[in-house]
PDB file of C-alpha atoms in Angstrom:
ATOM      1  CA  MET A 644     -69.908 -94.199 -17.733  1.00 44.00           C
ATOM      2  CA  GLY A 645     -67.973 -90.831 -17.856  1.00 47.00           C
ATOM      3  CA  ALA A 646     -71.598 -89.034 -17.494  1.00 46.00           C
ATOM      4  CA  ALA A 647     -72.260 -91.067 -14.613  1.00 46.00           C
ATOM      5  CA  MET A 648     -69.220 -90.298 -13.093  1.00 46.00           C
ATOM      6  CA  THR A 649     -69.197 -86.538 -13.473  1.00 46.00           C
ATOM      7  CA  ASP A 650     -72.736 -86.595 -11.883  1.00 48.00           C
ATOM      8  CA  ARG A 651     -71.488 -89.074  -8.796  1.00 49.00           C
ATOM      9  CA  TRP A 652     -68.649 -86.344  -8.245  1.00 45.00           C
ATOM     10  CA  SER A 653     -70.707 -83.209  -8.539  1.00 49.00           C
ATOM     11  CA  ILE A 654     -72.980 -84.733  -5.907  1.00 47.00           C
ATOM     12  CA  LYS A 655     -70.569 -86.185  -3.608  1.00 58.00           C
ATOM     13  CA  ARG A 656     -68.416 -83.717  -1.652  1.00 69.00           C
ATOM     14  CA  MET A 657     -64.983 -84.661  -1.252  1.00 70.00           C
ATOM     15  CA  PRO A 658     -63.973 -85.734   2.442  1.00 74.00           C
ATOM     16  CA  THR A 659     -62.321 -83.002   4.947  1.00 84.00           C
ATOM     17  CA  MET A 660     -58.490 -83.891   5.914  1.00 88.00           C
ATOM     18  CA  ASN A 661     -57.939 -84.418   9.465  1.00 90.00           C
ATOM     19  CA  ALA A 662     -54.143 -83.189  11.063  1.00 90.00           C
ATOM     20  CA  GLU A 663     -53.011 -86.794  11.072  1.00 91.00           C
ATOM     21  CA  GLN A 664     -53.234 -86.734   6.847  1.00 91.00           C
ATOM     22  CA  PHE A 665     -52.227 -83.147   6.502  1.00 91.00           C
ATOM     23  CA  GLN A 666     -48.774 -83.579   8.576  1.00 91.00           C
ATOM     24  CA  LEU A 667     -48.589 -86.931   6.205  1.00 91.00           C
ATOM     25  CA  TRP A 668     -48.938 -84.986   3.167  1.00 91.00           C
ATOM     26  CA  GLN A 669     -46.847 -81.628   4.745  1.00 90.00           C
ATOM     27  CA  THR A 670     -44.222 -84.364   5.372  1.00 91.00           C
ATOM     28  CA  LEU A 671     -44.184 -85.912   2.024  1.00 89.00           C
ATOM     29  CA  LEU A 672     -43.800 -82.435   0.068  1.00 88.00           C
ATOM     30  CA  GLU A 673     -41.048 -81.219   1.774  1.00 89.00           C
ATOM     31  CA  ASP A 674     -39.004 -84.583   1.972  1.00 88.00           C
ATOM     32  CA  ARG A 675     -39.225 -84.468  -1.619  1.00 85.00           C
ATOM     33  CA  THR A 676     -39.072 -80.672  -2.728  1.00 86.00           C
ATOM     34  CA  GLY A 677     -38.203 -79.232   0.402  1.00 86.00           C
ATOM     35  CA  MET A 678     -41.116 -76.632   0.358  1.00 83.00           C
ATOM     36  CA  THR A 679     -43.362 -76.205   3.475  1.00 86.00           C
ATOM     37  CA  LEU A 680     -46.671 -76.154   3.587  1.00 85.00           C
ATOM     38  CA  SER A 681     -48.139 -74.007   6.567  1.00 85.00           C
ATOM     39  CA  ASN A 682     -51.472 -74.878   8.627  1.00 88.00           C
ATOM     40  CA  GLU A 683     -53.052 -71.988   7.287  1.00 87.00           C
ATOM     41  CA  ARG A 684     -52.501 -73.699   3.549  1.00 86.00           C
ATOM     42  CA  LYS A 685     -54.290 -76.685   4.742  1.00 89.00           C
ATOM     43  CA  THR A 686     -57.440 -75.359   2.488  1.00 89.00           C
ATOM     44  CA  PHE A 687     -55.134 -75.052  -0.281  1.00 87.00           C
ATOM     45  CA  LEU A 688     -53.460 -78.157  -0.054  1.00 89.00           C
ATOM     46  CA  GLU A 689     -57.259 -79.971   0.104  1.00 90.00           C
ATOM     47  CA  THR A 690     -58.628 -78.104  -2.571  1.00 89.00           C
ATOM     48  CA  SER A 691     -55.457 -79.021  -5.225  1.00 88.00           C
ATOM     49  CA  LEU A 692     -55.850 -82.450  -3.867  1.00 91.00           C
ATOM     50  CA  ASN A 693     -59.697 -82.919  -4.662  1.00 89.00           C
ATOM     51  CA  MET A 694     -59.196 -81.567  -7.963  1.00 88.00           C
ATOM     52  CA  ARG A 695     -56.725 -83.854  -9.093  1.00 89.00           C
ATOM     53  CA  MET A 696     -58.267 -86.984  -7.211  1.00 89.00           C
ATOM     54  CA  ARG A 697     -61.960 -85.786  -9.062  1.00 89.00           C
ATOM     55  CA  GLU A 698     -59.748 -86.522 -12.471  1.00 89.00           C
ATOM     56  CA  LEU A 699     -58.418 -89.716 -11.366  1.00 89.00           C
ATOM     57  CA  GLY A 700     -61.666 -90.932  -9.785  1.00 88.00           C
ATOM     58  CA  ILE A 701     -59.811 -91.554  -6.452  1.00 89.00           C
ATOM     59  CA  GLU A 702     -62.221 -91.076  -3.494  1.00 86.00           C
ATOM     60  CA  ASP A 703     -59.935 -90.917  -0.389  1.00 88.00           C
ATOM     61  CA  TYR A 704     -56.425 -89.144   0.332  1.00 90.00           C
ATOM     62  CA  GLU A 705     -54.901 -92.507   1.438  1.00 90.00           C
ATOM     63  CA  THR A 706     -55.812 -94.235  -1.706  1.00 90.00           C
ATOM     64  CA  TYR A 707     -54.185 -90.903  -3.423  1.00 90.00           C
ATOM     65  CA  TYR A 708     -51.087 -91.096  -1.129  1.00 90.00           C
ATOM     66  CA  GLU A 709     -50.368 -94.559  -1.837  1.00 89.00           C
ATOM     67  CA  HIS A 710     -50.672 -94.324  -5.715  1.00 85.00           C
ATOM     68  CA  LEU A 711     -48.229 -91.677  -5.388  1.00 86.00           C
ATOM     69  CA  VAL A 712     -45.780 -93.660  -2.899  1.00 84.00           C
ATOM     70  CA  MET A 713     -46.231 -96.869  -3.808  1.00 83.00           C
ATOM     71  CA  GLY A 714     -47.460 -97.420  -7.616  1.00 67.00           C
ATOM     72  CA  SER A 715     -45.227 -98.252 -10.505  1.00 65.00           C
ATOM     73  CA  THR A 716     -41.942 -96.356 -10.682  1.00 72.00           C
ATOM     74  CA  GLN A 717     -43.394 -94.401 -14.218  1.00 73.00           C
ATOM     75  CA  SER A 718     -46.610 -93.489 -12.925  1.00 74.00           C
ATOM     76  CA  ARG A 719     -45.232 -92.008  -9.444  1.00 77.00           C
ATOM     77  CA  VAL A 720     -42.922 -90.065 -11.758  1.00 78.00           C
ATOM     78  CA  MET A 721     -45.653 -88.766 -13.844  1.00 81.00           C
ATOM     79  CA  GLU A 722     -48.155 -88.358 -11.345  1.00 86.00           C
ATOM     80  CA  TRP A 723     -45.630 -86.557  -8.845  1.00 85.00           C
ATOM     81  CA  SER A 724     -44.650 -84.263 -11.967  1.00 81.00           C
ATOM     82  CA  VAL A 725     -48.602 -83.375 -12.071  1.00 84.00           C
ATOM     83  CA  LEU A 726     -49.116 -82.811  -8.572  1.00 86.00           C
ATOM     84  CA  VAL A 727     -46.136 -80.550  -8.125  1.00 82.00           C
ATOM     85  CA  ASP A 728     -47.448 -78.406 -11.034  1.00 80.00           C
ATOM     86  CA  ARG A 729     -50.546 -77.703  -9.027  1.00 82.00           C
ATOM     87  CA  LEU A 730     -49.042 -77.472  -5.958  1.00 83.00           C
ATOM     88  CA  THR A 731     -46.405 -74.544  -6.927  1.00 74.00           C
ATOM     89  CA  VAL A 732     -47.619 -71.247  -7.085  1.00 62.00           C
ATOM     90  CA  GLN A 733     -46.779 -70.046 -10.342  1.00 64.00           C
ATOM     91  CA  GLU A 734     -47.646 -65.952 -10.255  1.00 68.00           C
ATOM     92  CA  THR A 735     -44.846 -64.542 -12.436  1.00 84.00           C
ATOM     93  CA  SER A 736     -44.640 -62.125 -14.997  1.00 91.00           C
ATOM     94  CA  PHE A 737     -42.227 -60.489 -17.337  1.00 95.00           C
ATOM     95  CA  PHE A 738     -39.675 -58.016 -15.450  1.00 95.00           C
ATOM     96  CA  ARG A 739     -41.654 -58.531 -12.335  1.00 91.00           C
ATOM     97  CA  HIS A 740     -39.247 -56.859 -10.300  1.00 92.00           C
ATOM     98  CA  PRO A 741     -37.605 -53.702 -12.112  1.00 93.00           C
ATOM     99  CA  GLY A 742     -34.905 -52.831  -9.615  1.00 95.00           C
ATOM    100  CA  SER A 743     -33.214 -56.055  -9.950  1.00 96.00           C
ATOM    101  CA  TYR A 744     -33.136 -56.062 -14.071  1.00 97.00           C
ATOM    102  CA  ALA A 745     -31.781 -52.862 -13.730  1.00 97.00           C
ATOM    103  CA  LEU A 746     -28.829 -54.490 -11.783  1.00 98.00           C
ATOM    104  CA  VAL A 747     -28.904 -56.910 -14.652  1.00 98.00           C
ATOM    105  CA  GLU A 748     -28.541 -54.368 -17.236  1.00 98.00           C
ATOM    106  CA  GLU A 749     -25.864 -52.843 -15.539  1.00 97.00           C
ATOM    107  CA  PHE A 750     -23.650 -56.083 -15.012  1.00 98.00           C
ATOM    108  CA  SER A 751     -24.413 -56.679 -18.516  1.00 97.00           C
ATOM    109  CA  GLN A 752     -22.983 -53.326 -19.380  1.00 96.00           C
ATOM    110  CA  ARG A 753     -19.985 -54.023 -16.989  1.00 96.00           C
ATOM    111  CA  PHE A 754     -19.452 -57.362 -18.482  1.00 96.00           C
ATOM    112  CA  MET A 755     -19.106 -55.576 -22.148  1.00 95.00           C
ATOM    113  CA  ALA A 756     -16.866 -53.353 -21.264  1.00 94.00           C
ATOM    114  CA  GLU A 757     -14.279 -55.675 -19.000  1.00 94.00           C
ATOM    115  CA  GLN A 758     -14.154 -58.826 -21.400  1.00 93.00           C
ATOM    116  CA  PRO A 759     -12.892 -59.381 -24.587  1.00 92.00           C
ATOM    117  CA  GLY A 760     -14.651 -60.320 -27.831  1.00 91.00           C
ATOM    118  CA  GLY A 761     -15.675 -63.747 -27.972  1.00 94.00           C
ATOM    119  CA  ALA A 762     -16.728 -64.075 -24.482  1.00 95.00           C
ATOM    120  CA  SER A 763     -19.828 -65.668 -23.410  1.00 97.00           C
ATOM    121  CA  LEU A 764     -22.074 -64.467 -20.353  1.00 98.00           C
ATOM    122  CA  ASP A 765     -23.338 -67.579 -18.487  1.00 98.00           C
ATOM    123  CA  VAL A 766     -26.858 -66.953 -16.571  1.00 98.00           C
ATOM    124  CA  TRP A 767     -29.195 -69.439 -14.361  1.00 98.00           C
ATOM    125  CA  SER A 768     -32.289 -68.415 -13.673  1.00 98.00           C
ATOM    126  CA  VAL A 769     -33.671 -70.733 -10.764  1.00 97.00           C
ATOM    127  CA  GLY A 770     -36.991 -72.160 -10.083  1.00 93.00           C
ATOM    128  CA  CYS A 771     -38.097 -70.534 -13.658  1.00 94.00           C
ATOM    129  CA  SER A 772     -41.687 -71.232 -13.363  1.00 91.00           C
ATOM    130  CA  THR A 773     -43.307 -70.823 -17.087  1.00 93.00           C
ATOM    131  CA  GLY A 774     -40.159 -68.566 -18.411  1.00 96.00           C
ATOM    132  CA  GLU A 775     -41.322 -65.217 -17.851  1.00 96.00           C
ATOM    133  CA  GLU A 776     -38.057 -64.731 -16.070  1.00 97.00           C
ATOM    134  CA  ALA A 777     -35.537 -66.334 -18.355  1.00 98.00           C
ATOM    135  CA  TYR A 778     -37.055 -64.432 -21.369  1.00 98.00           C
ATOM    136  CA  SER A 779     -36.958 -61.188 -19.101  1.00 98.00           C
ATOM    137  CA  LEU A 780     -33.247 -61.853 -18.346  1.00 98.00           C
ATOM    138  CA  ALA A 781     -32.355 -62.881 -22.222  1.00 98.00           C
ATOM    139  CA  ILE A 782     -34.332 -59.682 -23.802  1.00 98.00           C
ATOM    140  CA  ILE A 783     -32.331 -57.731 -20.994  1.00 98.00           C
ATOM    141  CA  ILE A 784     -28.969 -58.813 -22.277  1.00 98.00           C
ATOM    142  CA  ASN A 785     -29.530 -58.923 -25.584  1.00 97.00           C
ATOM    143  CA  GLU A 786     -30.287 -55.404 -25.757  1.00 97.00           C
ATOM    144  CA  GLN A 787     -26.876 -54.387 -24.223  1.00 96.00           C
ATOM    145  CA  PHE A 788     -24.938 -57.438 -26.406  1.00 96.00           C
ATOM    146  CA  SER A 789     -26.547 -55.614 -29.750  1.00 94.00           C
ATOM    147  CA  THR A 790     -25.044 -52.088 -29.002  1.00 92.00           C
ATOM    148  CA  SER A 791     -21.282 -53.612 -28.943  1.00 91.00           C
ATOM    149  CA  GLU A 792     -18.523 -53.188 -31.415  1.00 88.00           C
ATOM    150  CA  GLN A 793     -17.548 -56.788 -30.656  1.00 91.00           C
ATOM    151  CA  LYS A 794     -19.189 -59.920 -30.654  1.00 93.00           C
ATOM    152  CA  LEU A 795     -20.228 -61.256 -27.233  1.00 95.00           C
ATOM    153  CA  PHE A 796     -22.264 -64.246 -26.593  1.00 96.00           C
ATOM    154  CA  TYR A 797     -24.472 -65.182 -23.905  1.00 97.00           C
ATOM    155  CA  GLY A 798     -26.585 -68.406 -22.895  1.00 97.00           C
ATOM    156  CA  ILE A 799     -28.945 -69.050 -19.955  1.00 98.00           C
ATOM    157  CA  THR A 800     -29.778 -72.071 -18.258  1.00 98.00           C
ATOM    158  CA  ALA A 801     -33.373 -72.219 -16.869  1.00 98.00           C
ATOM    159  CA  THR A 802     -34.565 -74.940 -14.070  1.00 97.00           C
ATOM    160  CA  ASP A 803     -37.665 -75.812 -12.335  1.00 94.00           C
ATOM    161  CA  ILE A 804     -39.046 -78.576 -10.355  1.00 89.00           C
ATOM    162  CA  SER A 805     -42.202 -78.966 -12.818  1.00 88.00           C
ATOM    163  CA  LEU A 806     -42.219 -80.753 -16.070  1.00 87.00           C
ATOM    164  CA  PRO A 807     -45.725 -79.084 -17.409  1.00 87.00           C
ATOM    165  CA  THR A 808     -44.231 -76.048 -16.438  1.00 90.00           C
ATOM    166  CA  LEU A 809     -41.605 -76.210 -18.385  1.00 93.00           C
ATOM    167  CA  ALA A 810     -43.144 -77.643 -21.243  1.00 93.00           C
ATOM    168  CA  LYS A 811     -44.773 -73.990 -21.265  1.00 94.00           C
ATOM    169  CA  ALA A 812     -41.735 -72.418 -21.006  1.00 96.00           C
ATOM    170  CA  ARG A 813     -40.171 -73.857 -23.743  1.00 97.00           C
ATOM    171  CA  LYS A 814     -43.125 -73.154 -25.711  1.00 96.00           C
ATOM    172  CA  GLY A 815     -42.855 -69.628 -24.999  1.00 96.00           C
ATOM    173  CA  GLU A 816     -46.711 -68.683 -25.795  1.00 96.00           C
ATOM    174  CA  TYR A 817     -48.515 -66.276 -23.712  1.00 96.00           C
ATOM    175  CA  ALA A 818     -51.363 -64.627 -23.682  1.00 95.00           C
ATOM    176  CA  ALA A 819     -51.488 -61.309 -24.998  1.00 95.00           C
ATOM    177  CA  ARG A 820     -52.275 -59.355 -21.945  1.00 93.00           C
ATOM    178  CA  ARG A 821     -49.660 -60.485 -20.180  1.00 93.00           C
ATOM    179  CA  VAL A 822     -47.263 -58.434 -22.164  1.00 94.00           C
ATOM    180  CA  LEU A 823     -49.539 -55.174 -22.052  1.00 93.00           C
ATOM    181  CA  GLN A 824     -47.128 -53.975 -19.608  1.00 92.00           C
ATOM    182  CA  VAL A 825     -43.655 -54.405 -21.636  1.00 95.00           C
ATOM    183  CA  ASP A 826     -42.116 -51.564 -23.519  1.00 96.00           C
ATOM    184  CA  PRO A 827     -43.956 -51.132 -26.987  1.00 95.00           C
ATOM    185  CA  LEU A 828     -40.509 -51.630 -28.355  1.00 96.00           C
ATOM    186  CA  ILE A 829     -39.542 -54.714 -26.713  1.00 97.00           C
ATOM    187  CA  ARG A 830     -42.827 -56.018 -27.576  1.00 96.00           C
ATOM    188  CA  GLN A 831     -42.679 -55.333 -31.016  1.00 96.00           C
ATOM    189  CA  LYS A 832     -39.022 -56.786 -31.401  1.00 97.00           C
ATOM    190  CA  TYR A 833     -39.326 -60.109 -29.271  1.00 98.00           C
ATOM    191  CA  PHE A 834     -43.066 -60.846 -29.230  1.00 97.00           C
ATOM    192  CA  THR A 835     -45.111 -62.092 -32.142  1.00 96.00           C
ATOM    193  CA  PRO A 836     -48.731 -62.142 -31.906  1.00 95.00           C
ATOM    194  CA  SER A 837     -51.058 -64.500 -32.912  1.00 92.00           C
ATOM    195  CA  ASN A 838     -53.347 -64.514 -35.997  1.00 89.00           C
ATOM    196  CA  ASN A 839     -56.310 -63.927 -33.878  1.00 88.00           C
ATOM    197  CA  GLY A 840     -54.149 -61.331 -31.390  1.00 87.00           C
ATOM    198  CA  GLN A 841     -55.353 -63.407 -28.781  1.00 94.00           C
ATOM    199  CA  THR A 842     -51.395 -64.767 -27.624  1.00 96.00           C
ATOM    200  CA  VAL A 843     -48.062 -64.066 -28.511  1.00 97.00           C
ATOM    201  CA  GLU A 844     -44.942 -65.998 -29.172  1.00 97.00           C
ATOM    202  CA  ILE A 845     -41.166 -65.378 -28.256  1.00 97.00           C
ATOM    203  CA  THR A 846     -39.117 -65.100 -31.265  1.00 97.00           C
ATOM    204  CA  ARG A 847     -37.423 -67.996 -32.066  1.00 96.00           C
ATOM    205  CA  ASP A 848     -33.810 -66.468 -31.915  1.00 96.00           C
ATOM    206  CA  LEU A 849     -34.319 -65.379 -28.165  1.00 97.00           C
ATOM    207  CA  ARG A 850     -35.862 -69.028 -27.464  1.00 97.00           C
ATOM    208  CA  GLU A 851     -32.749 -70.758 -28.684  1.00 96.00           C
ATOM    209  CA  ARG A 852     -30.652 -68.727 -26.057  1.00 96.00           C
ATOM    210  CA  ILE A 853     -32.265 -70.220 -23.389  1.00 98.00           C
ATOM    211  CA  CYS A 854     -31.701 -73.996 -22.413  1.00 97.00           C
ATOM    212  CA  PHE A 855     -34.728 -74.879 -19.918  1.00 98.00           C
ATOM    213  CA  ALA A 856     -34.068 -78.372 -17.503  1.00 96.00           C
ATOM    214  CA  ARG A 857     -35.672 -79.967 -14.790  1.00 94.00           C
ATOM    215  CA  LEU A 858     -33.938 -79.458 -11.581  1.00 94.00           C
ATOM    216  CA  ASN A 859     -35.195 -79.929  -7.939  1.00 91.00           C
ATOM    217  CA  VAL A 860     -33.136 -77.750  -5.727  1.00 91.00           C
ATOM    218  CA  LEU A 861     -32.541 -80.675  -3.185  1.00 90.00           C
ATOM    219  CA  ASP A 862     -30.205 -82.070  -5.873  1.00 92.00           C
ATOM    220  CA  LEU A 863     -27.887 -78.805  -6.312  1.00 93.00           C
ATOM    221  CA  SER A 864     -25.143 -80.721  -5.205  1.00 89.00           C
ATOM    222  CA  THR A 865     -25.117 -82.621  -8.520  1.00 89.00           C
ATOM    223  CA  ALA A 866     -26.556 -80.140 -10.534  1.00 92.00           C
ATOM    224  CA  PRO A 867     -23.896 -79.315 -13.575  1.00 93.00           C
ATOM    225  CA  MET A 868     -23.852 -75.663 -13.614  1.00 95.00           C
ATOM    226  CA  ASN A 869     -20.341 -74.118 -12.640  1.00 95.00           C
ATOM    227  CA  ASN A 870     -19.116 -70.932 -12.902  1.00 96.00           C
ATOM    228  CA  MET A 871     -22.122 -68.730 -13.636  1.00 98.00           C
ATOM    229  CA  ASP A 872     -21.797 -64.979 -14.166  1.00 98.00           C
ATOM    230  CA  LEU A 873     -25.400 -64.758 -13.040  1.00 98.00           C
ATOM    231  CA  ILE A 874     -27.776 -66.405 -10.732  1.00 98.00           C
ATOM    232  CA  PHE A 875     -30.997 -64.957 -10.757  1.00 98.00           C
ATOM    233  CA  CYS A 876     -33.461 -67.052  -7.838  1.00 96.00           C
ATOM    234  CA  GLN A 877     -36.389 -64.872  -7.133  1.00 93.00           C
ATOM    235  CA  ASN A 878     -40.083 -65.772  -5.332  1.00 87.00           C
ATOM    236  CA  MET A 879     -38.971 -69.488  -4.536  1.00 88.00           C
ATOM    237  CA  LEU A 880     -36.819 -68.992  -1.034  1.00 89.00           C
ATOM    238  CA  ILE A 881     -40.391 -68.192   0.550  1.00 83.00           C
ATOM    239  CA  TYR A 882     -41.010 -71.782   0.421  1.00 83.00           C
ATOM    240  CA  PHE A 883     -38.417 -73.120   2.354  1.00 88.00           C
ATOM    241  CA  ARG A 884     -37.579 -73.484   6.012  1.00 88.00           C
ATOM    242  CA  ARG A 885     -34.808 -71.290   6.852  1.00 89.00           C
ATOM    243  CA  TRP A 886     -32.246 -73.812   7.634  1.00 92.00           C
ATOM    244  CA  ARG A 887     -32.991 -74.667   3.649  1.00 92.00           C
ATOM    245  CA  LYS A 888     -32.819 -71.621   2.400  1.00 93.00           C
ATOM    246  CA  ARG A 889     -29.360 -71.336   3.824  1.00 93.00           C
ATOM    247  CA  GLN A 890     -28.362 -74.557   2.373  1.00 94.00           C
ATOM    248  CA  ILE A 891     -29.496 -73.699  -1.116  1.00 95.00           C
ATOM    249  CA  LEU A 892     -28.096 -70.253  -0.984  1.00 96.00           C
ATOM    250  CA  ASN A 893     -24.648 -71.742   0.208  1.00 96.00           C
ATOM    251  CA  ARG A 894     -24.704 -74.154  -2.727  1.00 96.00           C
ATOM    252  CA  LEU A 895     -25.804 -71.493  -5.540  1.00 97.00           C
ATOM    253  CA  ALA A 896     -22.999 -69.270  -4.183  1.00 97.00           C
ATOM    254  CA  GLU A 897     -20.158 -72.361  -5.180  1.00 96.00           C
ATOM    255  CA  ARG A 898     -21.329 -72.137  -8.324  1.00 97.00           C
ATOM    256  CA  LEU A 899     -20.641 -68.553  -9.318  1.00 98.00           C
ATOM    257  CA  ALA A 900     -17.398 -67.457 -10.965  1.00 97.00           C
ATOM    258  CA  LEU A 901     -15.431 -64.916  -9.869  1.00 97.00           C
ATOM    259  CA  GLY A 902     -16.814 -61.442  -9.798  1.00 97.00           C
ATOM    260  CA  GLY A 903     -20.572 -63.219 -10.824  1.00 98.00           C
ATOM    261  CA  ILE A 904     -23.361 -62.207  -9.165  1.00 98.00           C
ATOM    262  CA  LEU A 905     -26.255 -63.695  -7.297  1.00 98.00           C
ATOM    263  CA  ILE A 906     -29.878 -61.438  -7.231  1.00 98.00           C
ATOM    264  CA  LEU A 907     -32.247 -62.524  -5.182  1.00 96.00           C
ATOM    265  CA  GLY A 908     -35.751 -61.645  -4.640  1.00 92.00           C
ATOM    266  CA  PRO A 909     -35.569 -58.550  -1.968  1.00 90.00           C
ATOM    267  CA  GLY A 910     -36.877 -59.780   1.666  1.00 87.00           C
ATOM    268  CA  GLU A 911     -36.720 -63.507   1.168  1.00 89.00           C
ATOM    269  CA  VAL A 912     -33.761 -64.028   3.004  1.00 88.00           C
ATOM    270  CA  THR A 913     -32.540 -61.361   5.851  1.00 85.00           C
ATOM    271  CA  ASP A 914     -29.555 -63.055   7.890  1.00 85.00           C
ATOM    272  CA  TRP A 915     -27.471 -64.890   5.326  1.00 92.00           C
ATOM    273  CA  GLN A 916     -23.798 -64.569   4.467  1.00 92.00           C
ATOM    274  CA  HIS A 917     -21.403 -66.329   2.695  1.00 96.00           C
ATOM    275  CA  PRO A 918     -17.474 -65.768   3.253  1.00 96.00           C
ATOM    276  CA  ASP A 919     -16.794 -65.732  -0.501  1.00 97.00           C
ATOM    277  CA  LEU A 920     -19.520 -63.021  -1.236  1.00 97.00           C
ATOM    278  CA  GLU A 921     -19.958 -59.730  -0.698  1.00 97.00           C
ATOM    279  CA  ARG A 922     -23.320 -57.800  -0.794  1.00 96.00           C
ATOM    280  CA  VAL A 923     -23.827 -55.457  -4.132  1.00 96.00           C
ATOM    281  CA  HIS A 924     -25.190 -52.107  -3.382  1.00 94.00           C
ATOM    282  CA  PHE A 925     -28.173 -51.175  -5.646  1.00 96.00           C
ATOM    283  CA  ALA A 926     -31.033 -49.770  -5.107  1.00 93.00           C
ATOM    284  CA  ASP A 927     -34.077 -51.813  -4.066  1.00 91.00           C
ATOM    285  CA  THR A 928     -32.390 -55.159  -4.779  1.00 95.00           C
ATOM    286  CA  LEU A 929     -30.932 -58.202  -2.867  1.00 96.00           C
ATOM    287  CA  ALA A 930     -27.648 -59.116  -4.471  1.00 97.00           C
ATOM    288  CA  PHE A 931     -24.451 -60.529  -3.834  1.00 97.00           C
ATOM    289  CA  ARG A 932     -20.931 -60.839  -5.606  1.00 98.00           C
ATOM    290  CA  ARG A 933     -18.443 -63.140  -5.271  1.00 97.00           C
ATOM    291  CA  CYS A 934     -15.377 -62.022  -4.537  1.00 96.00           C
ATOM    292  CA  LYS A 935     -12.924 -64.827  -3.893  1.00 89.00           C
TER     293      LYS A 935
END
């Protein structure tokens, strides 16, 4: 039976999505996640849906759409999680944007100089994907705090909409080639190679500093994070419309502690400002500090 189905799918071509169907899927994705798909990404959507439909044995877009919006609550939630994982681009790496991490290093040093012993640096990685960003932040902060004469603490909350992606992040295991660009001393200190040398694992001490949790950025108004010293949000806003970007940024700004900073991806937003925030002038970065 399984072989017969495989043969049937290998011969039969999946249907082409018409304009009305594409608009229906565009609307569903934006309504549920806030993310937009331009007309240029129609082929990407078709390919992603086709791959999942093949796995489920579903032959047309209408049936799959109904499965997502009209199935049982549990099946809808599980299937939507799988699909969002397929549709979300997860192109990330350790220390992806050096200028931004240099600012995190400076901010950590200033925190050390200004805060008393026992203080805690609270960090939020928004749209953390498979965890490289959150672990990079932890490494930077840990390296700085380890040189302090007084005891300082830090914790990182890392959120993403995709449950499968978060599961990968929590595991903290990556292909060895993914860390080749990381400084050898950092690699030796924070990454444990597997017996076969094909993968590396983030050390347990570092993993325990991070809480990975599911969060849809459309639900920021109900998110429990408050008084954050550092919010790091990169390579996520590109998926949203201009008005939605502003809405997300305004809500993130509200979650900053006085003196806290919001670090964005350079070029992701060009015309946003907030009355309680001032621009942080730091080379090759886009960041804001809460000043009141």
